[in-house]
XYZ file of C-alpha atoms in Angstrom:
739
model
C 133.500 34.027 -2.274
C 130.677 36.539 -1.749
C 130.141 38.931 -4.896
C 129.868 42.288 -3.716
C 126.514 43.602 -4.384
C 126.130 46.417 -6.756
C 123.221 48.851 -5.907
C 120.890 50.112 -8.764
C 121.831 53.870 -8.454
C 125.619 52.767 -8.575
C 125.230 50.707 -11.524
C 123.313 53.008 -13.314
C 125.662 55.914 -12.837
C 128.707 53.764 -14.266
C 126.498 52.725 -17.309
C 125.428 56.567 -17.721
C 129.188 57.087 -17.783
C 130.102 54.839 -20.310
C 127.244 56.086 -22.446
C 127.904 59.970 -21.922
C 131.731 58.843 -22.997
C 130.540 57.265 -26.496
C 128.327 60.046 -27.024
C 131.098 62.835 -26.693
C 133.495 60.758 -28.812
C 131.351 60.235 -31.484
C 130.380 64.239 -31.578
C 134.014 64.748 -31.646
C 134.464 66.568 -28.264
C 137.682 66.509 -26.295
C 137.218 62.907 -24.880
C 140.057 60.265 -24.568
C 139.248 56.623 -25.728
C 138.360 53.936 -23.440
C 141.274 52.398 -21.984
C 141.032 48.919 -20.959
C 140.487 49.584 -17.153
C 137.390 51.579 -17.852
C 136.064 49.013 -20.531
C 136.674 46.083 -18.213
C 135.019 48.109 -15.264
C 132.181 48.789 -16.941
C 131.542 45.428 -18.875
C 132.004 43.682 -15.651
C 129.643 45.914 -13.494
C 127.030 45.243 -15.927
C 127.927 41.644 -15.895
C 127.630 41.277 -12.155
C 124.465 43.290 -12.124
C 122.802 40.868 -14.287
C 123.709 37.935 -12.108
C 122.449 39.430 -9.080
C 119.273 37.564 -7.573
C 116.223 39.280 -6.227
C 115.704 41.808 -4.665
C 118.998 42.964 -6.199
C 118.290 41.826 -9.992
C 118.221 45.219 -11.766
C 118.374 43.819 -15.381
C 114.923 45.455 -16.638
C 116.083 48.697 -15.048
C 119.580 48.381 -17.177
C 117.631 47.578 -20.124
C 115.238 50.417 -19.694
C 118.036 52.901 -18.978
C 119.593 51.626 -22.238
C 116.459 52.482 -24.078
C 116.202 55.834 -22.476
C 119.836 56.595 -23.204
C 119.463 55.939 -26.668
C 115.903 57.563 -26.864
C 117.671 60.811 -25.071
C 120.441 60.878 -27.398
C 118.465 60.910 -30.667
C 116.152 63.419 -29.335
C 118.583 65.786 -27.810
C 121.022 65.706 -30.432
C 120.596 63.452 -33.847
C 117.156 64.729 -34.737
C 117.861 68.501 -34.190
C 121.221 68.356 -36.156
C 119.448 66.993 -39.207
C 116.060 69.003 -39.123
C 118.629 72.119 -38.893
C 119.940 71.224 -42.418
C 118.407 71.009 -46.029
C 118.783 69.673 -49.072
C 122.258 67.874 -49.680
C 123.494 69.063 -46.681
C 120.574 67.531 -44.574
C 121.524 63.977 -46.528
C 125.084 64.351 -45.561
C 124.244 65.216 -42.026
C 121.683 61.959 -42.249
C 124.352 59.704 -43.317
C 126.922 60.709 -41.023
C 124.166 60.467 -37.631
C 123.305 57.156 -39.227
C 126.570 56.016 -39.263
C 127.572 57.377 -36.086
C 124.142 55.288 -34.716
C 125.564 52.122 -35.988
C 129.235 52.823 -34.060
C 127.391 53.503 -31.054
C 125.231 50.498 -31.191
C 128.349 48.120 -31.784
C 129.980 49.847 -28.975
C 127.062 49.226 -26.549
C 126.405 45.769 -27.781
C 129.959 44.744 -26.614
C 129.604 46.853 -23.101
C 126.142 45.422 -22.632
C 126.885 42.226 -23.923
C 126.110 40.002 -20.798
C 122.503 42.173 -20.507
C 121.621 41.161 -24.238
C 122.223 37.672 -23.545
C 120.588 37.349 -20.156
C 117.585 39.397 -20.512
C 116.564 38.645 -24.207
C 117.044 34.916 -23.398
C 114.750 35.087 -20.447
C 112.178 37.601 -21.236
C 111.876 37.579 -24.977
C 112.535 41.325 -25.417
C 114.174 43.001 -28.509
C 117.468 42.595 -28.414
C 119.961 45.865 -27.680
C 120.697 46.238 -31.380
C 117.095 46.034 -32.470
C 116.258 48.812 -29.855
C 118.819 50.961 -31.291
C 117.422 50.585 -34.794
C 113.806 50.641 -33.878
C 114.180 54.250 -32.112
C 116.460 55.634 -35.142
C 113.352 54.329 -37.230
C 110.691 55.709 -35.305
C 112.133 59.094 -34.215
C 114.329 60.025 -37.330
C 113.364 57.847 -40.133
C 109.543 58.631 -39.992
C 110.204 62.161 -39.225
C 112.445 63.297 -42.083
C 112.056 60.085 -44.715
C 109.953 62.341 -46.973
C 112.378 65.363 -47.145
C 115.279 62.999 -47.655
C 113.507 61.223 -50.545
C 112.681 64.490 -52.253
C 116.038 65.743 -51.769
C 117.584 62.460 -53.372
C 115.099 62.735 -56.538
C 115.950 66.148 -57.044
C 119.924 65.201 -57.390
C 118.913 62.174 -59.510
C 117.070 64.549 -61.650
C 120.024 67.330 -61.700
C 122.265 63.989 -62.701
C 120.002 63.512 -65.607
C 120.233 67.024 -66.671
C 123.789 66.546 -67.117
C 124.983 68.289 -63.439
C 127.741 66.372 -61.507
C 126.457 64.841 -58.314
C 128.106 62.990 -55.288
C 127.202 59.724 -55.918
C 129.121 58.229 -53.015
C 126.456 60.355 -50.706
C 123.297 59.249 -53.023
C 124.801 55.259 -52.563
C 125.027 56.057 -48.499
C 121.385 57.651 -48.338
C 119.832 54.829 -50.264
C 121.690 52.080 -48.340
C 120.275 53.668 -45.485
C 116.401 53.366 -47.029
C 117.528 49.536 -47.059
C 119.270 49.164 -43.732
C 116.125 50.860 -41.640
C 114.079 47.944 -43.301
C 115.707 45.753 -40.661
C 115.844 42.719 -43.509
C 112.877 44.013 -45.241
C 112.714 46.093 -48.752
C 109.520 47.580 -48.106
C 110.901 50.923 -46.649
C 113.188 51.309 -49.609
C 110.497 50.355 -51.959
C 107.482 51.927 -50.494
C 109.017 55.146 -49.362
C 111.523 56.224 -51.898
C 111.536 53.821 -55.254
C 107.638 54.002 -55.689
C 108.134 57.856 -55.994
C 111.133 57.872 -57.850
C 109.757 55.651 -60.213
C 106.799 58.064 -60.709
C 109.162 61.036 -61.022
C 111.310 59.248 -63.804
C 108.125 58.552 -65.511
C 107.126 62.206 -65.531
C 110.662 63.314 -66.182
C 111.134 61.141 -69.274
C 107.261 61.702 -70.497
C 108.059 65.435 -70.842
C 111.416 64.828 -72.568
C 109.744 62.486 -75.069
C 106.913 64.846 -75.740
C 109.439 67.424 -76.884
C 111.903 64.966 -78.593
C 108.913 63.198 -80.662
C 108.200 66.680 -82.078
C 111.747 67.954 -82.747
C 114.030 65.156 -83.378
C 114.070 62.448 -86.320
C 113.595 59.013 -85.749
C 117.233 57.938 -85.466
C 117.991 60.654 -83.441
C 115.094 60.217 -80.871
C 116.368 56.433 -80.779
C 119.797 57.872 -80.150
C 118.928 59.842 -77.156
C 116.555 57.001 -76.018
C 119.218 54.619 -75.910
C 121.899 57.047 -74.229
C 119.024 57.618 -71.362
C 118.301 53.878 -71.095
C 122.164 53.286 -70.709
C 122.487 56.103 -67.875
C 119.420 54.510 -66.127
C 121.122 50.972 -66.086
C 124.287 52.955 -64.557
C 122.166 54.567 -62.196
C 121.135 51.119 -60.663
C 125.191 50.107 -60.855
C 126.059 53.586 -59.050
C 123.774 54.151 -56.161
C 120.272 52.466 -56.662
C 119.209 49.125 -55.343
C 119.919 46.326 -57.857
C 116.177 45.570 -57.312
C 115.164 48.569 -58.755
C 116.980 47.862 -62.402
C 114.192 46.253 -64.221
C 111.242 48.512 -62.554
C 113.409 51.818 -63.489
C 114.133 50.374 -67.395
C 110.651 49.472 -67.700
C 109.301 52.948 -66.790
C 111.692 54.579 -68.719
C 111.186 52.525 -71.573
C 107.277 52.758 -71.692
C 107.650 56.325 -71.876
C 110.240 57.065 -74.172
C 109.317 53.991 -76.725
C 105.926 52.972 -75.877
C 103.671 55.711 -75.441
C 104.842 57.148 -78.947
C 105.801 53.788 -80.354
C 103.274 54.857 -83.636
C 104.515 58.304 -84.031
C 107.817 57.450 -83.941
C 107.796 54.301 -86.451
C 105.621 55.985 -88.904
C 107.798 59.654 -88.852
C 107.144 60.795 -92.244
C 110.741 61.601 -93.390
C 112.553 59.217 -90.882
C 110.426 56.265 -89.716
C 111.184 52.628 -89.711
C 109.873 52.246 -93.576
C 112.342 54.882 -94.463
C 115.368 53.107 -92.550
C 114.336 50.252 -94.701
C 114.217 51.856 -97.950
C 117.464 53.735 -97.424
C 119.201 50.567 -95.865
C 120.182 52.255 -92.773
C 121.479 49.115 -90.861
C 122.778 50.380 -88.013
C 119.485 52.588 -87.338
C 117.584 49.389 -87.909
C 119.918 47.460 -85.013
C 119.176 50.367 -82.685
C 115.568 50.041 -83.348
C 115.778 46.224 -82.552
C 117.777 46.651 -79.534
C 115.356 49.150 -78.277
C 112.216 47.122 -78.883
C 113.368 43.853 -78.237
C 112.160 43.887 -74.495
C 108.839 45.317 -75.803
C 106.896 42.541 -77.367
C 103.988 45.240 -78.806
C 106.834 47.798 -80.013
C 108.550 44.742 -81.894
C 105.535 43.147 -83.248
C 105.016 46.475 -84.929
C 108.463 46.792 -86.063
C 108.213 43.220 -87.852
C 104.765 44.214 -89.323
C 106.311 47.096 -90.954
C 109.137 44.998 -92.273
C 106.801 42.633 -93.544
C 104.732 45.077 -95.445
C 108.161 46.942 -96.830
C 109.673 43.614 -98.070
C 105.937 42.471 -99.720
C 105.551 46.057 -101.256
C 109.217 45.972 -102.787
C 108.411 42.294 -104.143
C 105.320 43.358 -105.516
C 106.925 46.431 -107.243
C 109.488 44.127 -108.947
C 106.520 41.729 -110.335
C 104.755 44.844 -111.574
C 107.930 45.978 -113.295
C 108.025 42.532 -115.123
C 104.391 42.556 -115.768
C 104.831 45.858 -117.212
C 107.989 45.013 -119.402
C 106.426 41.627 -120.520
C 103.362 43.139 -121.692
C 105.224 46.237 -123.665
C 107.403 43.287 -125.245
C 106.192 41.581 -128.413
C 108.221 38.741 -128.385
C 107.766 35.609 -125.964
C 111.812 35.669 -125.913
C 111.862 39.302 -124.468
C 108.934 38.560 -122.034
C 110.874 35.256 -120.834
C 114.197 37.361 -120.327
C 112.127 39.789 -118.230
C 110.667 37.092 -116.117
C 114.344 35.352 -115.691
C 115.430 38.845 -114.432
C 112.469 39.007 -112.057
C 113.409 35.721 -110.470
C 117.140 36.727 -110.040
C 115.918 40.022 -108.509
C 113.605 38.478 -106.123
C 116.622 36.199 -105.099
C 118.624 39.109 -104.689
C 115.742 40.564 -102.340
C 115.521 37.655 -100.305
C 119.329 37.440 -99.639
C 119.118 41.273 -98.589
C 116.392 40.649 -95.993
C 117.687 37.455 -94.718
C 120.830 39.428 -93.840
C 118.704 41.887 -92.200
C 116.951 39.290 -89.936
C 120.345 37.935 -89.149
C 122.322 40.793 -88.489
C 119.911 43.900 -87.459
C 117.299 41.467 -85.983
C 119.265 38.932 -84.264
C 117.152 35.797 -86.104
C 114.082 36.730 -83.909
C 111.231 34.373 -84.302
C 108.893 37.642 -85.387
C 111.038 38.519 -88.355
C 111.683 35.208 -89.660
C 107.726 35.223 -89.759
C 107.512 38.273 -91.130
C 110.335 37.380 -94.026
C 108.404 34.244 -94.584
C 104.738 35.869 -94.940
C 106.158 38.645 -96.946
C 107.763 36.398 -99.725
C 104.873 33.835 -99.474
C 102.786 36.865 -100.981
C 105.535 37.740 -103.697
C 106.502 34.253 -104.587
C 102.653 33.581 -105.461
C 102.221 36.053 -107.828
C 101.747 35.669 -111.285
C 103.648 37.808 -114.570
C 102.201 37.540 -117.718
C 99.727 34.751 -117.252
C 102.837 32.456 -115.764
C 102.778 31.389 -112.329
C 105.733 31.812 -109.799
C 106.180 27.886 -109.988
C 106.555 28.081 -113.982
C 109.187 31.175 -113.362
C 110.923 29.394 -110.974
C 111.345 25.991 -113.214
C 112.275 28.368 -116.177
C 114.889 29.994 -114.379
C 116.339 26.560 -113.146
C 116.429 25.473 -117.007
C 118.335 28.494 -117.833
C 121.036 27.791 -115.068
C 121.024 24.168 -115.863
C 121.170 24.167 -119.778
C 123.990 24.710 -122.064
C 122.475 27.276 -124.156
C 121.280 28.962 -120.784
C 121.178 32.950 -120.163
C 122.487 32.578 -116.886
C 126.212 32.255 -117.440
C 128.012 31.459 -114.201
C 131.053 29.633 -112.511
C 130.432 26.237 -110.481
C 130.146 27.744 -107.367
C 127.829 30.412 -108.414
C 125.521 28.152 -109.807
C 125.611 25.657 -106.793
C 124.837 28.921 -104.793
C 122.004 29.947 -106.987
C 120.440 26.466 -107.019
C 120.301 26.613 -103.196
C 118.886 29.735 -103.267
C 116.103 28.940 -105.836
C 114.969 25.781 -103.615
C 114.736 28.298 -100.445
C 112.349 30.409 -102.667
C 110.364 26.881 -103.554
C 109.499 27.080 -99.842
C 107.536 29.924 -100.108
C 105.361 28.694 -103.336
C 101.869 27.441 -102.582
C 101.851 25.342 -105.680
C 104.641 23.079 -105.218
C 103.112 20.015 -106.990
C 102.891 22.642 -110.209
C 106.772 23.360 -109.637
C 107.034 19.621 -109.732
C 105.587 18.441 -112.881
C 106.691 21.994 -114.942
C 110.305 20.943 -113.549
C 109.708 17.205 -114.937
C 109.009 18.466 -118.261
C 111.986 20.858 -118.371
C 114.303 18.237 -116.906
C 112.905 15.586 -119.730
C 113.850 18.242 -122.310
C 117.371 18.696 -120.978
C 118.140 15.021 -120.499
C 116.732 13.627 -123.827
C 117.768 16.824 -126.127
C 121.297 16.533 -124.887
C 120.676 20.318 -123.426
C 121.842 19.798 -119.754
C 125.092 21.328 -119.175
C 126.242 19.039 -116.182
C 124.805 15.545 -114.685
C 126.494 16.744 -111.426
C 124.407 20.028 -111.283
C 121.238 17.946 -112.272
C 121.893 15.688 -109.366
C 122.890 18.826 -107.043
C 119.465 20.484 -107.273
C 117.630 17.205 -106.701
C 119.499 16.546 -103.654
C 118.817 19.845 -102.458
C 115.246 19.548 -103.086
C 114.935 16.101 -101.506
C 116.690 17.749 -98.487
C 113.961 20.384 -98.446
C 110.651 18.537 -99.657
C 111.371 14.953 -98.935
C 112.211 11.571 -101.037
C 108.705 11.523 -102.582
C 108.841 15.135 -104.140
C 111.997 13.946 -106.143
C 111.940 10.029 -106.511
C 110.465 10.484 -110.252
C 112.979 12.978 -110.993
C 116.040 11.195 -109.933
C 114.397 8.240 -111.681
C 114.689 10.116 -115.145
C 118.328 11.205 -114.309
C 119.094 7.401 -113.599
C 117.062 6.283 -116.583
C 119.365 7.963 -119.012
C 122.494 6.701 -117.366
C 121.063 3.230 -118.056
C 119.666 4.386 -121.543
C 123.272 5.042 -122.671
C 124.603 1.558 -121.502
C 121.523 0.302 -123.433
C 122.683 1.845 -126.587
C 126.335 0.774 -126.345
C 124.716 -2.863 -125.921
C 122.543 -2.217 -129.001
C 125.404 -1.217 -130.944
C 127.491 -4.377 -129.924
C 124.597 -6.435 -131.167
C 124.593 -4.910 -134.424
C 128.582 -5.234 -134.635
C 128.170 -9.005 -133.866
C 124.942 -9.916 -135.844
C 125.684 -9.583 -139.366
C 121.499 -10.190 -140.372
C 120.658 -7.031 -138.421
C 121.023 -3.992 -140.301
C 118.894 -1.147 -139.465
C 120.358 0.823 -142.857
C 120.880 4.027 -141.168
C 122.777 4.897 -137.587
C 119.874 4.756 -135.138
C 120.005 6.090 -131.338
C 117.072 4.538 -129.208
C 116.594 6.087 -125.924
C 114.593 3.444 -123.683
C 112.518 5.302 -120.757
C 110.741 3.920 -117.502
C 107.102 5.184 -118.052
C 106.342 5.886 -114.529
C 109.220 8.516 -114.191
C 108.715 10.502 -117.057
C 106.247 13.170 -117.782
C 103.151 11.637 -119.877
C 103.630 12.354 -124.043
C 101.212 11.797 -126.875
C 101.978 8.599 -128.516
C 100.033 8.510 -132.253
C 100.001 5.566 -134.547
C 102.235 7.211 -137.332
C 102.795 5.411 -140.161
C 106.453 5.524 -140.489
C 108.519 5.565 -144.046
C 109.980 2.063 -144.990
C 113.399 3.212 -144.135
C 112.258 3.951 -140.225
C 110.272 0.733 -140.090
C 113.341 -1.361 -140.957
C 115.038 0.573 -138.190
C 112.121 -0.428 -135.156
C 112.078 -3.975 -136.448
C 115.736 -4.347 -135.671
C 115.516 -2.790 -132.230
C 112.628 -4.653 -131.170
C 114.460 -7.948 -132.422
C 117.595 -6.787 -130.000
C 115.370 -5.471 -127.043
C 113.663 -9.150 -126.949
C 116.841 -10.787 -126.332
C 117.170 -8.654 -123.330
C 113.404 -8.834 -121.851
C 110.024 -10.312 -122.760
C 108.262 -9.016 -119.922
C 108.265 -5.170 -121.229
C 106.295 -3.485 -123.976
C 108.077 -0.618 -125.987
C 105.930 2.208 -126.564
C 107.487 4.564 -129.311
C 107.175 8.435 -128.739
C 107.790 9.366 -132.123
C 107.230 13.380 -131.101
C 110.689 13.209 -128.922
C 112.667 11.799 -132.004
C 115.435 13.695 -133.913
C 116.356 12.811 -137.617
C 119.234 13.975 -139.819
C 118.396 13.846 -143.431
C 120.312 15.275 -146.568
C 118.249 17.495 -148.614
C 119.925 17.337 -152.025
C 118.851 20.709 -153.398
C 120.054 22.261 -156.769
C 122.966 24.547 -155.496
C 124.044 22.060 -152.606
C 123.275 19.341 -150.257
C 122.364 20.399 -146.921
C 122.136 18.361 -143.718
C 118.576 18.906 -142.253
C 118.064 18.319 -138.584
C 114.195 17.835 -137.826
C 111.671 15.756 -135.953
C 110.683 12.062 -136.746
C 107.345 13.663 -137.910
C 109.092 16.311 -140.191
C 111.533 13.694 -141.632
C 108.318 11.360 -142.060
C 106.990 14.082 -144.312
C 110.075 15.070 -145.981
C 110.456 11.151 -146.909
C 107.064 11.006 -148.586
C 108.585 13.491 -151.490
C 111.289 10.701 -152.363
C 108.456 8.740 -154.244
C 106.206 11.790 -155.517
C 106.812 15.235 -156.723
C 103.476 16.564 -155.679
C 101.232 15.824 -152.801
C 98.025 17.421 -151.326
C 97.058 17.927 -148.034
C 94.701 14.869 -147.470
C 97.507 12.291 -149.399
C 100.077 13.378 -146.693
C 97.367 12.978 -143.903
C 96.137 9.550 -145.163
C 99.717 8.073 -145.713
C 101.138 9.396 -142.314
C 97.844 8.872 -140.566
C 98.092 12.143 -138.652
C 95.966 14.577 -136.867
C 94.816 17.805 -138.454
C 96.470 19.497 -135.631
C 99.687 17.829 -135.728
C 99.722 18.189 -139.730
C 99.190 21.907 -139.688
C 102.140 22.060 -137.508
C 104.223 20.021 -139.410
C 103.590 21.471 -142.974
C 103.651 25.025 -141.396
C 107.201 24.450 -140.401
C 108.285 23.123 -143.544
C 106.680 25.384 -145.966
C 105.847 28.990 -144.116
C 108.327 29.383 -141.625
C 112.185 30.602 -141.827
C 113.234 27.379 -143.913
C 111.033 26.634 -146.657
C 112.073 23.073 -147.519
C 108.591 22.647 -149.426
C 106.810 24.882 -151.645
C 102.884 25.178 -150.988
C 100.152 26.022 -153.552
C 98.938 28.512 -152.838
C 101.404 30.355 -151.606
C 99.984 31.788 -148.137
C 101.175 31.939 -144.682
C 98.435 29.415 -143.564
C 97.888 25.739 -144.113
C 94.366 24.665 -145.500
C 93.072 21.114 -146.394
C 93.043 22.040 -149.735
C 96.805 23.040 -149.978
C 99.241 21.216 -152.423
C 102.840 20.620 -151.623
C 106.223 19.896 -153.732
C 109.817 19.294 -152.902
C 111.468 23.002 -153.191
C 114.743 22.232 -155.226
C 115.547 25.736 -155.432
C 115.745 26.148 -151.361
C 119.554 27.250 -150.384
C 120.856 28.377 -147.220
C 124.473 29.737 -146.327
C 124.952 26.708 -143.757
C 125.648 23.289 -144.546
C 123.278 22.128 -141.831
C 120.337 23.835 -140.299
C 117.603 22.644 -137.702
C 114.180 23.239 -138.511
C 112.233 23.893 -135.670
C 108.504 23.038 -134.841
C 106.172 25.839 -133.649
C 106.382 25.708 -129.955
C 103.225 24.168 -128.113
C 101.898 25.670 -125.076
C 102.503 22.958 -122.175
C 101.140 25.257 -119.688
C 97.393 24.001 -120.196
C 98.661 20.396 -120.245
C 100.536 20.734 -117.060
C 98.081 22.536 -115.278
C 95.274 19.889 -116.179
C 97.442 17.219 -115.108
C 98.368 18.521 -112.023
C 94.414 19.279 -111.447
C 94.275 15.364 -112.095
C 96.647 14.749 -109.588
C 95.312 16.910 -106.887
C 91.972 15.273 -107.093
C 93.613 11.945 -106.215
C 95.692 13.522 -103.503
C 92.426 15.136 -102.278
C 90.618 11.469 -102.082
C 93.656 9.892 -100.682
C 93.761 12.412 -97.672
C 89.938 12.321 -97.099
C 90.329 8.653 -96.769
C 93.170 8.670 -94.496
C 91.760 11.114 -92.270
C 88.285 9.066 -92.040
C 90.054 5.602 -91.802
C 91.827 6.738 -88.508
C 88.852 8.907 -87.018
C 85.784 6.712 -88.427
C 83.467 9.385 -87.527
C 83.963 13.250 -88.204
C 82.388 16.633 -88.379
C 82.500 18.304 -92.020
C 84.733 21.168 -90.711
C 87.430 19.260 -89.084
C 87.323 16.742 -91.740
C 88.451 19.673 -94.081
C 90.677 21.253 -91.869
C 92.714 18.352 -91.373
C 92.760 17.555 -95.096
C 94.236 21.000 -95.873
C 96.425 20.654 -93.194
C 97.727 17.275 -94.914
C 97.863 18.929 -98.424
C 99.142 22.116 -97.550
C 102.984 20.611 -97.853
C 102.280 20.302 -101.713
C 99.692 22.763 -102.535
C 96.985 24.946 -101.373
C 93.801 23.222 -101.582
C 90.606 24.728 -102.584
C 87.622 24.021 -100.104
C 84.961 23.427 -102.550
C 87.463 20.880 -104.319
C 87.523 18.885 -101.018
C 83.848 19.201 -100.797
C 82.969 17.857 -104.341
C 85.670 14.757 -103.896
C 83.735 14.235 -100.472
C 80.303 13.935 -102.186
C 82.186 12.067 -105.030
C 83.545 9.292 -102.388
C 79.878 9.126 -100.571
C 78.791 8.166 -104.370
C 81.744 5.483 -104.857
C 80.519 4.217 -100.826
C 83.666 5.134 -99.534
C 81.725 7.523 -96.981
C 78.559 7.973 -95.621
C 76.723 11.058 -94.447
C 75.051 10.711 -90.881
C 71.048 10.269 -91.194
C 70.571 12.930 -88.072
C 73.471 15.295 -89.108
C 74.159 15.984 -92.610
C 77.331 17.874 -91.587
C 78.757 14.576 -89.601
C 80.588 11.237 -92.274
C 81.388 8.030 -91.392
C 83.797 6.099 -92.770
C 82.727 2.913 -94.502
C 85.218 -0.028 -94.229
């Protein structure tokens, strides 16, 4: 069957009628909608014209007619209607015309479907939809986009000032900027977003310049937070989602970065004042605002660090002033205990700030750490922080300590003490002081509870490692074994009638390597004591033949009966004091030199002993002449007239300052540690420069103490002398390890 040929004029006429009908419907003029007959007639006409062969193939002319129709409608109707309106009315007209245009293109794409399919496939031309969009872009968008952009930005600024705006209209206009890019974001970004961001910067620059002068820091932050929230909401309401980060950053820059120093340093309301007045909510807001601004957060963390350091140093200074104004050591000691308690409270407070206000951010953990490293390495009245912390622990753990706490509170306090230890540089000094105090608690039965002693050692071990606590753990275990040993000794005495020490004897056998070093002297024991020692030796030799007993008389305690004229009083004295007093059982009067010769004591020891017995509170001996100092020409007698309201008294020895001995011992241990570190590094590296060797040694040693560079240099020279290392002949700063 032959299809009827449709002429060009006839076809174009049909086509024009269809386009005109669509235009009239879109313009709202009286026009009945397409019925199925009209639609099919128009569709079939275009379909048939596309199938005709030359010379009756009019597809190109149809395509051109389509373009002319779109162009004519835009030029004659759409563009004038948009140009005729201004501001918000222009935006509404644009939105309406754009919506109509898309409807028109949708209708035409249905009617001209076969033209689209046939022509585009054959001749690689833009699709009919593309043609429609390109004409709207080139004829409408390029003409009005600047005015549209300015109108949108004006509405945004009005909304920022609190006015109500038509958000749906703004959303439609900005969707138009996106859609007109035809799959690309360049029209939205270049023609609208860049200018909107510039306006945002200018807007908040003006606002911030006024607020920074008028408002307090908390008020400024409140306003800034509210503004930033509104900008984020703005993206949700009508801006494209890709604008959120850029918009927030621009607003943040003007509100928070430009005036950051002025804001944080405000005299009566800045960051330091907020920290001083515990304004937790404001500090949390400050963190939230600056959390995405690295520079700002660093400044807040620096102020946080300075504030903690200043508060800590003020506490140290208070303790220093109080200690220097108090005459007695006991009063000074109380102040030092108060200081440690206050530093623990300070640490608790600012750990909470780091957790709650600053959301555990690494910068604030570092600031806290660095601040407490300064505070916890200060000295008070000549006592290092390592010693102060040890004394505090001693007070918590001993029976007569000033820290009267419940078991839970003690456990919590010990946990906090161990945390403070992390900030102390001289951890080895703490360990040595702690061992001294622990030894005293254990040996003189002053420890309140063995479980607590083990508890803090467990905590120390978890933080510092097994090597740190191995000797201390050995001491606690040693004492348990010593109690078993004493029970065995008592069994030995009961079962061996020949072994009679004559007096009650308790011996604590310890392992030398675990305990602090104590001075042992060749004291000439009184006969009563010599027998005791021999009996115990006999017992100990039944247990082992391979261990040598070294008697530390300075740690011994004796209970002796003093028979005075008025009454008998039990005297609790040291072994040395007992040895002096027992001499007067055989002699009424003894000179200083006679006592010294009989007991084989040094001058220093004897002066301390005689002072405690004749010049202190309890004058068991009378001294000639009756002065408050001991000299080598003095004579001594038993003071039979002495009396006291108590039936049992403890006669203390003048305290010995252990600090110098501990510091000297630690200094010696450090030299060994530096030697070991140098050898370890050189053994693995074989050849190394001076700077790198020092650097690696410092890194290895800093877990226990902060090594002095001069000390490392001295030990390097010492190891060269001892032929462990060799200096390079050509480069004096290069060292070789000698295997």
